[in-house]
Short mmCIF file of C-alpha atoms in Angstrom, two decimals:
data_model
loop_
_atom_site.label_atom_id
_atom_site.label_comp_id
_atom_site.label_asym_id
_atom_site.label_seq_id
_atom_site.Cartn_x
_atom_site.Cartn_y
_atom_site.Cartn_z
CA MET X 1321 -11.39 -28.14 -9.25
CA THR X 1322 -10.31 -31.53 -10.51
CA GLY X 1323 -8.89 -32.90 -13.75
CA SER X 1324 -5.81 -32.15 -15.78
CA LYS X 1325 -4.45 -28.64 -16.32
CA ASP X 1326 -5.77 -28.68 -19.88
CA GLU X 1327 -9.24 -29.68 -18.70
CA VAL X 1328 -9.23 -26.94 -16.06
CA SER X 1329 -7.98 -24.42 -18.61
CA ASN X 1330 -10.71 -25.36 -21.07
CA VAL X 1331 -13.39 -25.00 -18.42
CA VAL X 1332 -12.10 -21.58 -17.40
CA THR X 1333 -11.70 -20.36 -20.96
CA ALA X 1334 -15.26 -21.38 -21.78
CA SER X 1335 -16.53 -19.42 -18.76
CA ILE X 1336 -17.70 -15.84 -18.60
CA ALA X 1337 -15.12 -13.13 -17.84
CA MET X 1338 -16.45 -11.34 -14.75
CA ILE X 1339 -13.44 -9.03 -14.24
CA GLU X 1340 -11.66 -7.54 -17.25
CA ALA X 1341 -8.71 -5.18 -17.41
CA GLU X 1342 -7.81 -4.09 -20.95
CA GLY X 1343 -4.72 -1.94 -21.36
CA LEU X 1344 -5.21 -0.10 -18.07
CA THR X 1345 -2.84 2.82 -17.58
CA LYS X 1346 -3.01 5.43 -14.83
CA TYR X 1347 -0.93 8.59 -14.53
CA PHE X 1348 -0.70 10.81 -11.48
CA GLY X 1349 0.94 13.86 -13.00
CA ASP X 1350 4.04 12.54 -14.76
CA PHE X 1351 4.12 9.35 -12.69
CA ALA X 1352 2.69 6.18 -14.25
CA ALA X 1353 1.23 4.08 -11.42
CA ILE X 1354 0.29 1.31 -13.86
CA ARG X 1355 1.03 0.76 -17.55
CA ASP X 1356 -0.93 -1.34 -20.05
CA VAL X 1357 -2.27 -3.84 -17.47
CA SER X 1358 -4.49 -6.52 -19.05
CA PHE X 1359 -6.05 -9.66 -17.57
CA ARG X 1360 -9.36 -11.46 -17.12
CA VAL X 1361 -10.84 -13.30 -14.16
CA TYR X 1362 -13.53 -15.82 -15.07
CA ARG X 1363 -16.66 -16.89 -13.27
CA GLY X 1364 -15.84 -19.13 -10.31
CA GLU X 1365 -12.11 -18.30 -10.16
CA VAL X 1366 -10.20 -17.18 -7.07
CA VAL X 1367 -7.19 -15.23 -8.33
CA ALA X 1368 -4.43 -13.70 -6.19
CA PHE X 1369 -3.00 -10.31 -7.20
CA LEU X 1370 0.56 -10.01 -5.90
CA GLY X 1371 3.40 -7.52 -5.99
CA PRO X 1372 5.63 -5.33 -3.82
CA ASN X 1373 4.32 -2.25 -2.04
CA GLY X 1374 3.80 0.51 -4.58
CA ALA X 1375 3.67 -1.90 -7.54
CA GLY X 1376 0.17 -0.78 -8.61
CA LYS X 1377 -2.15 -3.33 -7.00
CA SER X 1378 -4.43 -0.91 -5.18
CA THR X 1379 -4.52 1.50 -8.13
CA THR X 1380 -5.60 -1.34 -10.42
CA MET X 1381 -8.27 -2.47 -7.96
CA LYS X 1382 -9.63 1.06 -7.55
CA ILE X 1383 -9.92 1.39 -11.33
CA LEU X 1384 -11.66 -1.98 -11.60
CA THR X 1385 -14.19 -0.92 -8.96
CA GLY X 1386 -14.83 2.49 -10.52
CA TYR X 1387 -13.25 4.49 -7.68
CA LEU X 1388 -10.61 5.80 -10.07
CA ALA X 1389 -10.84 6.52 -13.79
CA PRO X 1390 -8.02 5.14 -15.95
CA SER X 1391 -5.88 7.45 -18.03
CA SER X 1392 -6.42 4.90 -20.79
CA GLY X 1393 -7.81 1.41 -21.15
CA VAL X 1394 -11.07 -0.20 -20.03
CA ALA X 1395 -12.15 -1.90 -16.80
CA ARG X 1396 -15.24 -4.12 -16.86
CA ILE X 1397 -17.21 -5.88 -14.14
CA ALA X 1398 -19.67 -8.50 -15.45
CA GLY X 1399 -19.35 -6.89 -18.88
CA HIS X 1400 -20.07 -3.32 -17.70
CA ASP X 1401 -17.53 -0.58 -18.45
CA MET X 1402 -16.85 0.91 -15.01
CA SER X 1403 -16.00 4.33 -16.46
CA VAL X 1404 -19.40 4.84 -18.10
CA ASP X 1405 -21.71 2.23 -16.54
CA ARG X 1406 -20.53 2.10 -12.95
CA LEU X 1407 -23.95 1.66 -11.29
CA ALA X 1408 -24.76 -1.42 -13.37
CA GLY X 1409 -21.31 -2.88 -12.73
CA SER X 1410 -21.49 -2.12 -9.01
CA ALA X 1411 -24.69 -4.16 -8.72
CA HIS X 1412 -22.49 -7.22 -9.41
CA LEU X 1413 -19.55 -6.09 -7.26
CA GLY X 1414 -18.51 -6.30 -3.62
CA TYR X 1415 -15.35 -4.31 -2.83
CA LEU X 1416 -13.46 -4.54 0.45
CA PRO X 1417 -10.63 -1.97 0.43
CA GLU X 1418 -7.67 -2.24 2.77
CA ASN X 1419 -8.74 -0.83 6.15
CA GLY X 1420 -12.26 -0.39 4.82
CA PRO X 1421 -14.26 2.38 6.53
CA LEU X 1422 -16.68 1.39 9.31
CA TYR X 1423 -18.81 3.53 11.64
CA LEU X 1424 -17.28 2.65 14.99
CA ASP X 1425 -20.21 3.88 17.11
CA MET X 1426 -22.64 1.60 15.28
CA THR X 1427 -23.26 -2.04 16.07
CA PRO X 1428 -22.78 -4.57 13.25
CA ARG X 1429 -26.55 -4.98 12.95
CA ALA X 1430 -27.12 -1.23 12.72
CA LEU X 1431 -24.36 -0.90 10.13
CA LEU X 1432 -25.77 -3.72 8.04
CA ASN X 1433 -29.23 -2.18 8.24
CA PHE X 1434 -27.80 1.16 7.05
CA PHE X 1435 -25.93 -0.35 4.10
CA ALA X 1436 -28.86 -2.59 3.17
CA GLU X 1437 -31.12 0.46 2.85
CA ALA X 1438 -28.40 2.30 0.90
CA ARG X 1439 -28.40 -0.69 -1.48
CA GLY X 1440 -32.18 -0.43 -1.88
CA LEU X 1441 -33.05 -3.52 0.16
CA THR X 1442 -36.30 -3.26 2.10
CA GLY X 1443 -38.78 -5.31 4.14
CA LEU X 1444 -38.44 -9.08 4.26
CA ARG X 1445 -35.64 -9.11 1.68
CA LYS X 1446 -33.56 -6.76 3.82
CA ARG X 1447 -34.08 -8.80 6.97
CA GLN X 1448 -33.25 -12.05 5.18
CA ARG X 1449 -30.01 -10.69 3.74
CA ILE X 1450 -28.86 -9.22 7.05
CA GLU X 1451 -29.42 -12.53 8.83
CA ALA X 1452 -27.73 -14.43 6.00
CA VAL X 1453 -24.51 -12.39 6.15
CA ILE X 1454 -24.46 -12.46 9.96
CA GLU X 1455 -24.57 -16.26 9.71
CA LEU X 1456 -22.03 -16.48 6.87
CA CYS X 1457 -19.51 -14.22 8.62
CA ASP X 1458 -20.22 -15.67 12.08
CA LEU X 1459 -21.13 -12.37 13.74
CA HIS X 1460 -23.75 -13.65 16.20
CA ALA X 1461 -21.51 -13.15 19.25
CA VAL X 1462 -20.85 -9.45 18.50
CA VAL X 1463 -23.84 -8.27 16.50
CA GLY X 1464 -25.07 -5.98 19.29
CA LYS X 1465 -21.69 -4.55 20.36
CA PRO X 1466 -20.23 -1.22 19.12
CA ILE X 1467 -17.86 -1.87 16.21
CA GLY X 1468 -15.24 0.29 17.95
CA LYS X 1469 -15.07 -2.31 20.72
CA LEU X 1470 -14.48 -5.25 18.38
CA SER X 1471 -11.19 -6.95 17.54
CA ARG X 1472 -9.65 -6.29 14.15
CA GLY X 1473 -10.64 -9.77 13.05
CA TYR X 1474 -14.29 -9.13 13.84
CA ARG X 1475 -14.14 -5.73 12.14
CA GLN X 1476 -12.88 -7.44 8.99
CA ARG X 1477 -15.81 -9.84 9.20
CA VAL X 1478 -18.23 -6.91 9.59
CA GLY X 1479 -16.69 -5.32 6.50
CA MET X 1480 -17.04 -8.57 4.61
CA ALA X 1481 -20.67 -8.89 5.71
CA GLN X 1482 -21.64 -5.48 4.37
CA VAL X 1483 -19.82 -6.21 1.10
CA LEU X 1484 -21.95 -9.35 0.68
CA LEU X 1485 -25.36 -7.84 1.51
CA HIS X 1486 -26.53 -7.45 -2.09
CA GLU X 1487 -25.26 -10.91 -3.16
CA PRO X 1488 -22.60 -9.71 -5.62
CA ASP X 1489 -21.18 -12.06 -8.24
CA VAL X 1490 -17.72 -10.53 -7.97
CA LEU X 1491 -15.56 -9.77 -4.92
CA ILE X 1492 -12.45 -7.59 -4.99
CA LEU X 1493 -10.59 -7.83 -1.67
CA ASP X 1494 -7.57 -5.62 -0.95
CA GLU X 1495 -5.41 -7.04 1.87
CA PRO X 1496 -8.32 -8.61 3.78
CA THR X 1497 -5.97 -10.20 6.35
CA ALA X 1498 -3.63 -7.23 6.88
CA GLY X 1499 -2.73 -6.74 10.53
CA LEU X 1500 -4.57 -9.81 11.79
CA ASP X 1501 -3.16 -12.41 14.15
CA PRO X 1502 -2.85 -16.07 13.02
CA ASN X 1503 -6.24 -17.06 14.47
CA GLN X 1504 -7.97 -14.12 12.81
CA ILE X 1505 -6.22 -14.85 9.51
CA HIS X 1506 -7.51 -18.42 9.68
CA GLU X 1507 -11.07 -17.16 10.28
CA VAL X 1508 -10.97 -14.73 7.37
CA ARG X 1509 -9.35 -17.37 5.13
CA GLU X 1510 -12.14 -19.83 5.87
CA THR X 1511 -14.74 -17.17 5.02
CA ILE X 1512 -13.03 -16.39 1.70
CA ARG X 1513 -12.64 -20.08 0.89
CA LYS X 1514 -16.36 -20.58 1.48
CA LEU X 1515 -17.22 -17.57 -0.70
CA GLY X 1516 -14.93 -18.85 -3.45
CA GLN X 1517 -17.30 -21.76 -4.01
CA THR X 1518 -19.89 -19.42 -5.55
CA LYS X 1519 -18.16 -16.09 -6.27
CA THR X 1520 -15.48 -14.71 -8.58
CA ILE X 1521 -12.73 -13.31 -6.35
CA LEU X 1522 -9.70 -11.10 -7.00
CA LEU X 1523 -7.61 -11.05 -3.84
CA SER X 1524 -4.60 -8.90 -2.98
CA THR X 1525 -2.39 -10.08 -0.12
CA HIS X 1526 1.20 -10.15 1.10
CA ILE X 1527 0.72 -13.44 2.95
CA LEU X 1528 1.86 -15.99 0.39
CA GLN X 1529 0.69 -19.00 2.44
CA GLU X 1530 -2.84 -17.64 2.05
CA VAL X 1531 -2.40 -17.52 -1.72
CA GLU X 1532 -1.50 -21.19 -1.90
CA ALA X 1533 -4.39 -22.06 0.42
CA MET X 1534 -7.09 -20.12 -1.44
CA ALA X 1535 -6.21 -19.22 -5.03
CA GLN X 1536 -6.02 -21.25 -8.24
CA ARG X 1537 -4.19 -18.60 -10.26
CA VAL X 1538 -1.83 -15.72 -9.59
CA LEU X 1539 -1.13 -12.33 -11.16
CA PHE X 1540 2.19 -10.62 -10.41
CA ILE X 1541 2.61 -6.88 -10.92
CA ASP X 1542 5.91 -5.01 -10.61
CA GLU X 1543 6.56 -1.29 -11.18
CA GLY X 1544 3.09 -0.91 -12.68
CA ARG X 1545 3.38 -3.70 -15.25
CA LEU X 1546 1.91 -7.20 -15.20
CA VAL X 1547 4.82 -9.65 -15.23
CA TYR X 1548 3.05 -13.01 -14.73
CA ASP X 1549 -0.45 -14.44 -15.19
CA GLY X 1550 -0.92 -18.18 -14.72
CA PRO X 1551 -1.66 -21.13 -12.44
CA ILE X 1552 0.16 -21.29 -9.13
CA ASP X 1553 1.26 -24.89 -9.71
CA GLU X 1554 3.17 -23.85 -12.85
CA LEU X 1555 5.28 -21.48 -10.73
CA THR X 1556 5.92 -23.97 -7.96
CA THR X 1557 6.90 -27.02 -10.02
CA GLY X 1558 9.94 -28.89 -8.78
CA GLY X 1559 9.32 -27.89 -5.19
CA ARG X 1560 9.95 -24.16 -5.74
CA ARG X 1561 8.40 -21.92 -3.09
CA LEU X 1562 6.07 -19.08 -3.96
CA ASP X 1563 8.24 -16.58 -2.07
CA GLU X 1564 11.17 -17.53 -4.34
CA CYS X 1565 9.00 -16.86 -7.38
CA PHE X 1566 7.93 -13.52 -5.88
CA ARG X 1567 11.55 -12.41 -5.57
CA GLU X 1568 12.41 -13.59 -9.07
CA LEU X 1569 9.45 -11.84 -10.72
CA THR X 1570 9.56 -8.56 -8.80
CA GLY X 1571 12.13 -6.17 -7.45
CA ALA X 1572 15.86 -6.54 -8.07
CA GLY X 1573 15.52 -10.22 -8.89
CA ALA X 1574 13.53 -9.38 -12.01
CA ARG X 1575 15.97 -6.82 -13.38
#
């Protein structure tokens, strides 16, 4: 994106909110995993969702995707309330959880065929989408090998490919580069950067260099509460590093 901050802000504000969290709270017994979390991600944004382990990132993402019901508040994907209209919302959504499940005895092509049929894709449309995601995620070299024999980087790409089969408008990615080596991280980063040209993406990661490389905006959560929502460049003015901001906004540095 180009132009001044005000121009960028005006463009974003005028856009459609594709991910909405309104007052999300989730209790597990007496424990509040998140409290009153509210934010919006607009069409065409790549937003990083950051916080310490146990801060509430995965809980928030699971509520947004409809995998968990909130104790209170509303989660919407493309305007659909995920508590009551999950199927309609899921048609717009691709969700890659951390360590997403894959069938290790299947080949990538067989897995993609299985998920395409589960998504209701058939005939020519199914074949076109399978070939498109194989190309996008650069799986040609391994498409006939058992997934259990693939490197972690390739498994992440297979997971990304199945998430993209139905051409979702929205992607929610939970630690997509966790456990990868630097070369694999670069490969996954390039895939996400390419997707960010046409998709709305909410991305959770602990690798702050990836945030600066891919995202325009950052959300910080600490102890279940949202503590910052804004452009990355506002945090890093004056040469401040993002890791310094992380420490200041979360953990002991915030209290």
